GROMACS .gro file of C-alpha atoms in nm:
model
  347
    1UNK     CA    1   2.979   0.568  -4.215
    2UNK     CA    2   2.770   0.871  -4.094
    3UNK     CA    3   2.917   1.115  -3.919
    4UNK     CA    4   2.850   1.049  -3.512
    5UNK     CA    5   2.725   1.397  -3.438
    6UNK     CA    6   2.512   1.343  -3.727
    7UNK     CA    7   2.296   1.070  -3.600
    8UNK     CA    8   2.215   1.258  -3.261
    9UNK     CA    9   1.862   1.428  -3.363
   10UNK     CA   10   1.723   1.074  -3.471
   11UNK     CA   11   1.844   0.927  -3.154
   12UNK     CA   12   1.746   1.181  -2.944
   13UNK     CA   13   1.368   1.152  -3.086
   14UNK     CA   14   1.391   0.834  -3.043
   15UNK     CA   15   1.538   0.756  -2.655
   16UNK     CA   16   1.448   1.109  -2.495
   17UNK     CA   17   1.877   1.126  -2.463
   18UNK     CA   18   2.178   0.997  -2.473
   19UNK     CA   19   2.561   1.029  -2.392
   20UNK     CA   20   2.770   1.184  -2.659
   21UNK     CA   21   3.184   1.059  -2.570
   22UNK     CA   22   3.486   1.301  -2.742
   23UNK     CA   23   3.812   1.251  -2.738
   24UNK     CA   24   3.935   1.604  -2.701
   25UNK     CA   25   4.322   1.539  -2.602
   26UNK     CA   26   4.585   1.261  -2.608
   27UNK     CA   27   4.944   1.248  -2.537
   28UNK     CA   28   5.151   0.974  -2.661
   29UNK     CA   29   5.017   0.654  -2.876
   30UNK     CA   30   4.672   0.654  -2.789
   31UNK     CA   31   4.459   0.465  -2.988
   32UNK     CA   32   4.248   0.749  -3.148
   33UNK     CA   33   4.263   1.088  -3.185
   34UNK     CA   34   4.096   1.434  -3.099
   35UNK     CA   35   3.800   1.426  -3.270
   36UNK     CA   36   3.684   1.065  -3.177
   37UNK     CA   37   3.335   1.040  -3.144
   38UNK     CA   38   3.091   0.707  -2.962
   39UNK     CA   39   2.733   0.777  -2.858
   40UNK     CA   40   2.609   0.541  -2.510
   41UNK     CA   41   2.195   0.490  -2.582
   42UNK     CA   42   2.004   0.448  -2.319
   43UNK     CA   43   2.012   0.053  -2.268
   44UNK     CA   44   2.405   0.064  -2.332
   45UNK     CA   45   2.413   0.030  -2.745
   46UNK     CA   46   2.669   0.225  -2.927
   47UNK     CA   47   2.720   0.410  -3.226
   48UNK     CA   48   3.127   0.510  -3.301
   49UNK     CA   49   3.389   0.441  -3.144
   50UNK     CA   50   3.648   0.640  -2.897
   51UNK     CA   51   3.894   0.361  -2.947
   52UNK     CA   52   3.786  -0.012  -2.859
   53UNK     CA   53   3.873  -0.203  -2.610
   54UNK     CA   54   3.900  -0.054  -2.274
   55UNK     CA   55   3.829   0.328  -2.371
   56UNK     CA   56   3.463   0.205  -2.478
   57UNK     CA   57   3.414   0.061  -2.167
   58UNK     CA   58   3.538   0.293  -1.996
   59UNK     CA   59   3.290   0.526  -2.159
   60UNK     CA   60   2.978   0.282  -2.109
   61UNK     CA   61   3.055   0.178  -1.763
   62UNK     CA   62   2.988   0.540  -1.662
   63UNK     CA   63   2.743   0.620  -1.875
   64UNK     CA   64   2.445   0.487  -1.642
   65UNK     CA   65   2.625   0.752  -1.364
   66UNK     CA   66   2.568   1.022  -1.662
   67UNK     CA   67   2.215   0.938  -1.771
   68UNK     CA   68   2.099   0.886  -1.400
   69UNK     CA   69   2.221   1.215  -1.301
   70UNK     CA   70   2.190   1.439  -1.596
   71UNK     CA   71   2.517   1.557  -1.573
   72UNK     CA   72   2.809   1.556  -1.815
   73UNK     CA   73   3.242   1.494  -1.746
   74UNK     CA   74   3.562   1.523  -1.808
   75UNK     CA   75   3.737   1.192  -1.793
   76UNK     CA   76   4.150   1.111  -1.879
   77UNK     CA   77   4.200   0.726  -1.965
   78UNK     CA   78   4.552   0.702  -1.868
   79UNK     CA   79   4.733   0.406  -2.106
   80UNK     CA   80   5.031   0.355  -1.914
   81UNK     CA   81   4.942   0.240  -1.585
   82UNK     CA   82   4.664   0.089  -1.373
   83UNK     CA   83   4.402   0.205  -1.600
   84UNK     CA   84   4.482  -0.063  -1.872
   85UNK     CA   85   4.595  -0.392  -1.583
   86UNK     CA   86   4.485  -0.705  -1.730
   87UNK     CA   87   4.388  -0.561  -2.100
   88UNK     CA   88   4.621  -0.563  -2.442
   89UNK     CA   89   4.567  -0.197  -2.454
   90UNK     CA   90   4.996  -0.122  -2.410
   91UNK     CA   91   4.988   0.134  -2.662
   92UNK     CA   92   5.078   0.385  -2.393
   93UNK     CA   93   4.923   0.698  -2.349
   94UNK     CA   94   4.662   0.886  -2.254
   95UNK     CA   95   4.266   0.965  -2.372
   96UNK     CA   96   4.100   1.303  -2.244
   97UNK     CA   97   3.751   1.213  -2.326
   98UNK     CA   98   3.435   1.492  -2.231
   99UNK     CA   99   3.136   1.231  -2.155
  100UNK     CA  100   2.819   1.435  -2.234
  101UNK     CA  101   2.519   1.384  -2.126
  102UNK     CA  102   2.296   1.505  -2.434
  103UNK     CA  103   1.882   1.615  -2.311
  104UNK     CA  104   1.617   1.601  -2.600
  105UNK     CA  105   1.457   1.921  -2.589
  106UNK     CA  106   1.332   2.107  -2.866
  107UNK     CA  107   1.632   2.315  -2.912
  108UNK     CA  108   1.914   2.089  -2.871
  109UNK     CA  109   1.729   1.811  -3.149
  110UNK     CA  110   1.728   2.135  -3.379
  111UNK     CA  111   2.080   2.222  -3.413
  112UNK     CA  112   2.177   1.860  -3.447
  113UNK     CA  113   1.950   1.831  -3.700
  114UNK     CA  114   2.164   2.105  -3.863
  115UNK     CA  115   2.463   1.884  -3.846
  116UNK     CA  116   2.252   1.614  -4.051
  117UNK     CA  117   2.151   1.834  -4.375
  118UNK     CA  118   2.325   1.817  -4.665
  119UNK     CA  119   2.553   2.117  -4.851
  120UNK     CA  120   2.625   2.094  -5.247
  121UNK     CA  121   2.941   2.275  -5.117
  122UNK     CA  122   3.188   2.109  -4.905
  123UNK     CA  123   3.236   2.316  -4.597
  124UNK     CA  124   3.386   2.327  -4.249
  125UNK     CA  125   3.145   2.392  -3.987
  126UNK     CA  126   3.198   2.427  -3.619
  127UNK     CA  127   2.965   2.308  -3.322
  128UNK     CA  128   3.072   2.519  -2.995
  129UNK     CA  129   2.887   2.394  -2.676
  130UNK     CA  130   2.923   2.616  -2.331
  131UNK     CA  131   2.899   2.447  -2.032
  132UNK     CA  132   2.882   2.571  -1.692
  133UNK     CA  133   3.062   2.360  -1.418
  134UNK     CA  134   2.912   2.277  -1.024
  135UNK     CA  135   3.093   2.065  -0.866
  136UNK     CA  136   3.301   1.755  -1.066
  137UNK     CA  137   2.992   1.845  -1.323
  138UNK     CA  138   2.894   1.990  -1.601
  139UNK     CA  139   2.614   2.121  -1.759
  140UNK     CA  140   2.556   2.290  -2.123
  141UNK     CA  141   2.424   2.600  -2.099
  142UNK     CA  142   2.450   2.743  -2.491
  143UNK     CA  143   2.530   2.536  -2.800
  144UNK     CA  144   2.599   2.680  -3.154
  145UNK     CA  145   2.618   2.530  -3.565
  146UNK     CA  146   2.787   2.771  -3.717
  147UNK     CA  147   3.072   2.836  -4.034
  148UNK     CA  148   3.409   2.984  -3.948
  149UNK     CA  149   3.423   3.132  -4.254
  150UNK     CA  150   3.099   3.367  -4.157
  151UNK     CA  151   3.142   3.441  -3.797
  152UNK     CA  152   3.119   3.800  -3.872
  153UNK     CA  153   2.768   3.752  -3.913
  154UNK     CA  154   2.736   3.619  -3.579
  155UNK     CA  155   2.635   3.836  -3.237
  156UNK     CA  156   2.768   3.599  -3.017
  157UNK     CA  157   2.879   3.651  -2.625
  158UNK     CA  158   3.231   3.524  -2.634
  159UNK     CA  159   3.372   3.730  -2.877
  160UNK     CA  160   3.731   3.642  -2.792
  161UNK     CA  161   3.686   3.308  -2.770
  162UNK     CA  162   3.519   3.346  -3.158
  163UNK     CA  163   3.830   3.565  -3.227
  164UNK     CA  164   4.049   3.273  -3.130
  165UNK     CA  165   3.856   3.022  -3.340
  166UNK     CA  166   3.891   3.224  -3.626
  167UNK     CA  167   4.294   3.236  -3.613
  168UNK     CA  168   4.315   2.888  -3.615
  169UNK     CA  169   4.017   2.802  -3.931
  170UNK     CA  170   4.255   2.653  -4.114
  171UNK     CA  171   4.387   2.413  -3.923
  172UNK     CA  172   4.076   2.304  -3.701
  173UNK     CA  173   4.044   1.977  -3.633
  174UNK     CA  174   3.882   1.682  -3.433
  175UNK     CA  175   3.740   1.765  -3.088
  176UNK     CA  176   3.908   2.028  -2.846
  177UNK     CA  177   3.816   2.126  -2.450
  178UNK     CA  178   3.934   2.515  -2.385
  179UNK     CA  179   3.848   2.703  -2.083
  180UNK     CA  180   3.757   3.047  -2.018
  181UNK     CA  181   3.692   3.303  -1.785
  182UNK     CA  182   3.344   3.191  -1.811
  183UNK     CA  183   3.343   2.871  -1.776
  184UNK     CA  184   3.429   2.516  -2.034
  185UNK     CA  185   3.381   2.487  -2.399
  186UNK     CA  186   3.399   2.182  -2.627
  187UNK     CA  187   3.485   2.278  -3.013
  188UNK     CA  188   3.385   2.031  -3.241
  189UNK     CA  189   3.458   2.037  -3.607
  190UNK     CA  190   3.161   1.888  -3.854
  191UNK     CA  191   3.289   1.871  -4.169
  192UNK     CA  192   3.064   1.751  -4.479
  193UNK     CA  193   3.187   1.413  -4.651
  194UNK     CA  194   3.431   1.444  -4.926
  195UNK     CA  195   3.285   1.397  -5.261
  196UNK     CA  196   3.391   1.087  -5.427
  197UNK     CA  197   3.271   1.090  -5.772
  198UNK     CA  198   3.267   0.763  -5.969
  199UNK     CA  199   3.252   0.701  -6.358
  200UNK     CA  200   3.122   0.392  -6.423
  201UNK     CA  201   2.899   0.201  -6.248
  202UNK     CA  202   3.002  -0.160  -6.272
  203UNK     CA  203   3.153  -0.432  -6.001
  204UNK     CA  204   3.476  -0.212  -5.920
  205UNK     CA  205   3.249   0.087  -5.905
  206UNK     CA  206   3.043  -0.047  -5.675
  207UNK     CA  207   3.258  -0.180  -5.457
  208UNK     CA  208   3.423   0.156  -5.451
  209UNK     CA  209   3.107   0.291  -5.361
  210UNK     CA  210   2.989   0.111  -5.074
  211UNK     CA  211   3.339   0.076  -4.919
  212UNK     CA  212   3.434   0.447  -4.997
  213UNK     CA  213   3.070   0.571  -4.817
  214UNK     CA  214   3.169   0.343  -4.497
  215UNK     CA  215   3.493   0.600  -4.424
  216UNK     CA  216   3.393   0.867  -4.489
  217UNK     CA  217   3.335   0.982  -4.839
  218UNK     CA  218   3.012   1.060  -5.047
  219UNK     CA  219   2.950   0.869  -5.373
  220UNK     CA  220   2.794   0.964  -5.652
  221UNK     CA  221   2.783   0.718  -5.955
  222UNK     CA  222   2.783   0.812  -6.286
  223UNK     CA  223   2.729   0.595  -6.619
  224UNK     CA  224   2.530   0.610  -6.922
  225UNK     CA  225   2.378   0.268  -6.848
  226UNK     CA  226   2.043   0.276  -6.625
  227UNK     CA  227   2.054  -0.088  -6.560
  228UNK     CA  228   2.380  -0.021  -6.402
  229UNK     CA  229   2.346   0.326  -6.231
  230UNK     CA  230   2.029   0.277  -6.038
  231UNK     CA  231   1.939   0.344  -5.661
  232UNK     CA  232   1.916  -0.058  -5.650
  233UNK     CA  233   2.274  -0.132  -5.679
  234UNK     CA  234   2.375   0.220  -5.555
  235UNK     CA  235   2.103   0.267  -5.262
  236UNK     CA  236   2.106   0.572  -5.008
  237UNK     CA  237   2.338   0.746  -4.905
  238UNK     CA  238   2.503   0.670  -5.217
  239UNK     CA  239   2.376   0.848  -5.536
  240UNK     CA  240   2.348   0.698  -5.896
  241UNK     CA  241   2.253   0.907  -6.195
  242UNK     CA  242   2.234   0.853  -6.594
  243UNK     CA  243   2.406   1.020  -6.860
  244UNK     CA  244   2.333   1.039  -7.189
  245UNK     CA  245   2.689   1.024  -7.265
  246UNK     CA  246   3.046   1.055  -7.125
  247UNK     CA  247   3.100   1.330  -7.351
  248UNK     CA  248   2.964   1.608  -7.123
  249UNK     CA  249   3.018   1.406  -6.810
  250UNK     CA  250   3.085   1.676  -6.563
  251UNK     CA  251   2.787   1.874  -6.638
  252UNK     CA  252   2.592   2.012  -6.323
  253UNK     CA  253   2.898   1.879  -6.108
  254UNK     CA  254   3.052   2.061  -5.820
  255UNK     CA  255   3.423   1.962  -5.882
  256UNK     CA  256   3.649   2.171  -5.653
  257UNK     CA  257   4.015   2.064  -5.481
  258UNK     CA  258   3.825   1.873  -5.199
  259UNK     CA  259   3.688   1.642  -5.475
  260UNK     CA  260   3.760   1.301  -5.579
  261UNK     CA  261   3.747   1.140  -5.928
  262UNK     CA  262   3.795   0.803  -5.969
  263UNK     CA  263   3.764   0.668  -6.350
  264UNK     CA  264   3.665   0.287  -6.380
  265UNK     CA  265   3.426   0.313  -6.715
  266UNK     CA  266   3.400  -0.010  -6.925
  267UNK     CA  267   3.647   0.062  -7.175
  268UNK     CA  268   3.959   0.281  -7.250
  269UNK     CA  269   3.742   0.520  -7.476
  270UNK     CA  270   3.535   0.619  -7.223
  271UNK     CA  271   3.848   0.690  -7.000
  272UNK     CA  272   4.024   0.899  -7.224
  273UNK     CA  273   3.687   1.087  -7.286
  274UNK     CA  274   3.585   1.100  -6.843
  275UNK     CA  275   4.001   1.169  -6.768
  276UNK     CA  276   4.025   1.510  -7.035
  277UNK     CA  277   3.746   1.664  -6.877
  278UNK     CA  278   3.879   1.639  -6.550
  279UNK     CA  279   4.205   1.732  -6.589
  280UNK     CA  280   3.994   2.056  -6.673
  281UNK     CA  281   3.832   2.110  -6.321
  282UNK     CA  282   3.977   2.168  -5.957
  283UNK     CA  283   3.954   1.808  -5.854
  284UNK     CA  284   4.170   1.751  -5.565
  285UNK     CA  285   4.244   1.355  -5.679
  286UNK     CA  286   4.198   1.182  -6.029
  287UNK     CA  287   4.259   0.800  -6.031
  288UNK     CA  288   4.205   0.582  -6.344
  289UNK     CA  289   4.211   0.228  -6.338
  290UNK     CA  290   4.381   0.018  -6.617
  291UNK     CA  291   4.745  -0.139  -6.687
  292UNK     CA  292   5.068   0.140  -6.770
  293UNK     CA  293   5.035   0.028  -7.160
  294UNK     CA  294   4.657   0.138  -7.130
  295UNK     CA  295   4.741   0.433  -6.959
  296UNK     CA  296   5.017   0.544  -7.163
  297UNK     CA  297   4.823   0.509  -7.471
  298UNK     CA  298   4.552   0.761  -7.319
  299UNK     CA  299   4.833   1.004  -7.219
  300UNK     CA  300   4.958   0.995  -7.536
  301UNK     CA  301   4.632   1.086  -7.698
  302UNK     CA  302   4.599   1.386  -7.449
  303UNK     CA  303   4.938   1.486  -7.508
  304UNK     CA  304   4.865   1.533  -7.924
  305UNK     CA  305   4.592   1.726  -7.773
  306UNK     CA  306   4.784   1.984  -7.620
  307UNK     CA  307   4.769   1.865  -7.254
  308UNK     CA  308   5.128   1.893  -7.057
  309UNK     CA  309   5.300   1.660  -6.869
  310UNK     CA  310   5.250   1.833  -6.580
  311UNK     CA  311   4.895   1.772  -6.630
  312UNK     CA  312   4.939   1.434  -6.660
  313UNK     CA  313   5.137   1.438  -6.331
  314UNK     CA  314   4.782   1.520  -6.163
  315UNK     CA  315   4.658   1.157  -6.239
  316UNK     CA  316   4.693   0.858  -6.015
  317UNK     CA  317   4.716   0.533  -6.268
  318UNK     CA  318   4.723   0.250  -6.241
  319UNK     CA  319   4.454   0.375  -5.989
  320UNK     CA  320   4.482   0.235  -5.628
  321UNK     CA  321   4.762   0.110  -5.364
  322UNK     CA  322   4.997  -0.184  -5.522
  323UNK     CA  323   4.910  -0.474  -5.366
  324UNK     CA  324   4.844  -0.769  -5.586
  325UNK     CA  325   4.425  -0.724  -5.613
  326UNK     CA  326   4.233  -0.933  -5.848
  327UNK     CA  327   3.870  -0.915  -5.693
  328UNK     CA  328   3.635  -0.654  -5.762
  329UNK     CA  329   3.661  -0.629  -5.400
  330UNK     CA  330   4.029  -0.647  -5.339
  331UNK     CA  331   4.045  -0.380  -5.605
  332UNK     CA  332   3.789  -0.202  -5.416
  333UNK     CA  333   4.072  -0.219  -5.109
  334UNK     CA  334   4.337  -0.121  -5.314
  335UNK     CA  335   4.103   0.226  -5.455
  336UNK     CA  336   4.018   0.326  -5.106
  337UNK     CA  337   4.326   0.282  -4.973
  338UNK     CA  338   4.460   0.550  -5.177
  339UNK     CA  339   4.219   0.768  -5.099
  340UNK     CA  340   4.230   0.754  -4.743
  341UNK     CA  341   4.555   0.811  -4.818
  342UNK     CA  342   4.555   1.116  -5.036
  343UNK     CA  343   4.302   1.262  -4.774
  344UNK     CA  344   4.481   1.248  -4.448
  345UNK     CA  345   4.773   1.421  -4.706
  346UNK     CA  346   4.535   1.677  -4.720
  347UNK     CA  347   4.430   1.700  -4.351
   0.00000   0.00000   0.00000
């Protein structure tokens, strides 16, 4: 699934504007969190979500207020009380959603496009919008792409506010509101997809793929057969190349601790060869598919190779969640699971 803020230059270009919805607070058991992210075209289609249910109405049925009037808000969907009468949205709580309206000028479609292009190294990137408030209003005045990492290369106006941001890199998340002496600024974090690469190209692989690229993660297919790894059965966003062998598989790869690995080649061989060379590089998860007696036969190869146990530790096999799978597909589930798993670890 593409990231929200990612599809705003197209959509500006293409409807003039639009209203971008973010979740930038909840309290209690709300149904999403900071960082939630819907766009409202003009005509009422969406793209994301802020929730389902009520909050998306919510969202849309004042949306024609927002595009009408050019004007953005601040909006709190309370879960607990009259707000949710006569819906089966009891999860309690409360939504603080910023409702923006989003003008395509020249500017604006250029530092979304920003948010669209594509790093070889996974980063964390921040988009800060100022906005100016008249009334119950608001109205952006500045907006900024920039790295947290590098704001020392920045001149910016708010320096305190930057100072602030950069304490809490680490741990920035989601969507936040924070006001100033100045006026109201929305943080939100962009942060490229996780690499996901995948040795092996057949059914589990590509059911891997194309459920893996739909939350979140970027594929990229590898196998030494180019009747299997192809942009046909792995189309865009999703990447396929061709090896000439597994045996110097990682070649040209960017492997580093936000990396997956998943291992799903045709044959135990092939495993073994894929699985030693990346217990060699920073990946953040290795999974290998295959029954304990197959994967206890590769560990013991590895071990008579001088890898530890400790090494071994690092893998996840049999790959995936336990829950019965037999399907491509259902193995698929299983795969992805995990991963979601392992990543909100991480987060």
């Amino acid at each position: 699934m593409r990231e929200v803020l990612a599809q705003v230059a197209e959509i500006l270009r293409e409807d003039g504007g639009l209203v971008l919805a973010r979740v930038v607070g909840c309290n209690g058991s709300a149904p999403r969190n900071a960082g939630a992210r819907m766009i409202v075209r003009r005509g009422g289609a969406i793209e994301g979500t802020v929730g389902g249910g009520l909050a998306e109405a919510y969202v849309m049925e004042r949306a024609g207020g927002l595009f009408n009037r050019k004007v953005s808000a601040v909006w709190t969907l309370d879960m607990n009380g009259v707000d949710v009468t006569g819906t089966d949205m009891i999860c309690g709580g409360s939504m603080k959603m910023l409702c923006e309206y989003v003008h395509a000028d020249e500017e604006t479609i250029g530092t979304f496009d920003q948010i669209d292009s594509r790093s070889k190294v996974r980063w964390k990137r921040v988009l800060m919008t100022e906005f100016k408030r008249e009334g119950a209003g608001l109205y952006p005045i500045s907006r900024r792409l920039f790295c947290p990492d590098t704001l020392h290369e920045h001149d910016v106006a708010n320096r305190d506010l930057m100072t602030r941001i950069e304490g809490q890199k680490g741990s920035l998340a989601g969507s936040a509101l924070i006001e100033t002496d100045g006026g109201t600024v929305c943080i939100d974090v962009v942060e490229d997809l996780d690499p996901l690469y995948i040795f092996g190209a057949g059914h589990v692989a590509r059911e891997v793929a194309v459920l893996g690229c739909r939350v979140g993660f970027g594929p990229r297919v590898l196998d030494d057969r180019a009747e299997f790894a192809n942009a046909e059965r792995f189309p865009p966003p999703m990447e396929a190349r061709v090896l000439d062998s597994f045996s110097d598989c990682f070649h040209g790869l960017h492997v580093d601790r936000h990396s997956f690995v998943v291992i799903v080649t045709r044959g135990h061989e092939h495993d073994r060869t894929v699985l030693k060379q990346a217990l060699g590089t920073k990946a953040g998860y290795i999974g290998m598919i295959g029954s304990t007696r197959k994967r206890d036969i590769i560990y013991g190869a590895l071990v008579t190779e001088g890898f530890m146990e400790d090494d071994l530790r690092r893998v996840h096999s049999p790959i995936g969640i336990a829950i019965d799978a037999g399907t491509p597909e259902e193995i698929a589930v299983s795969i992805v699971a995990e991963l979601i798993k392992e990543r909100a670890k991480r987060r």
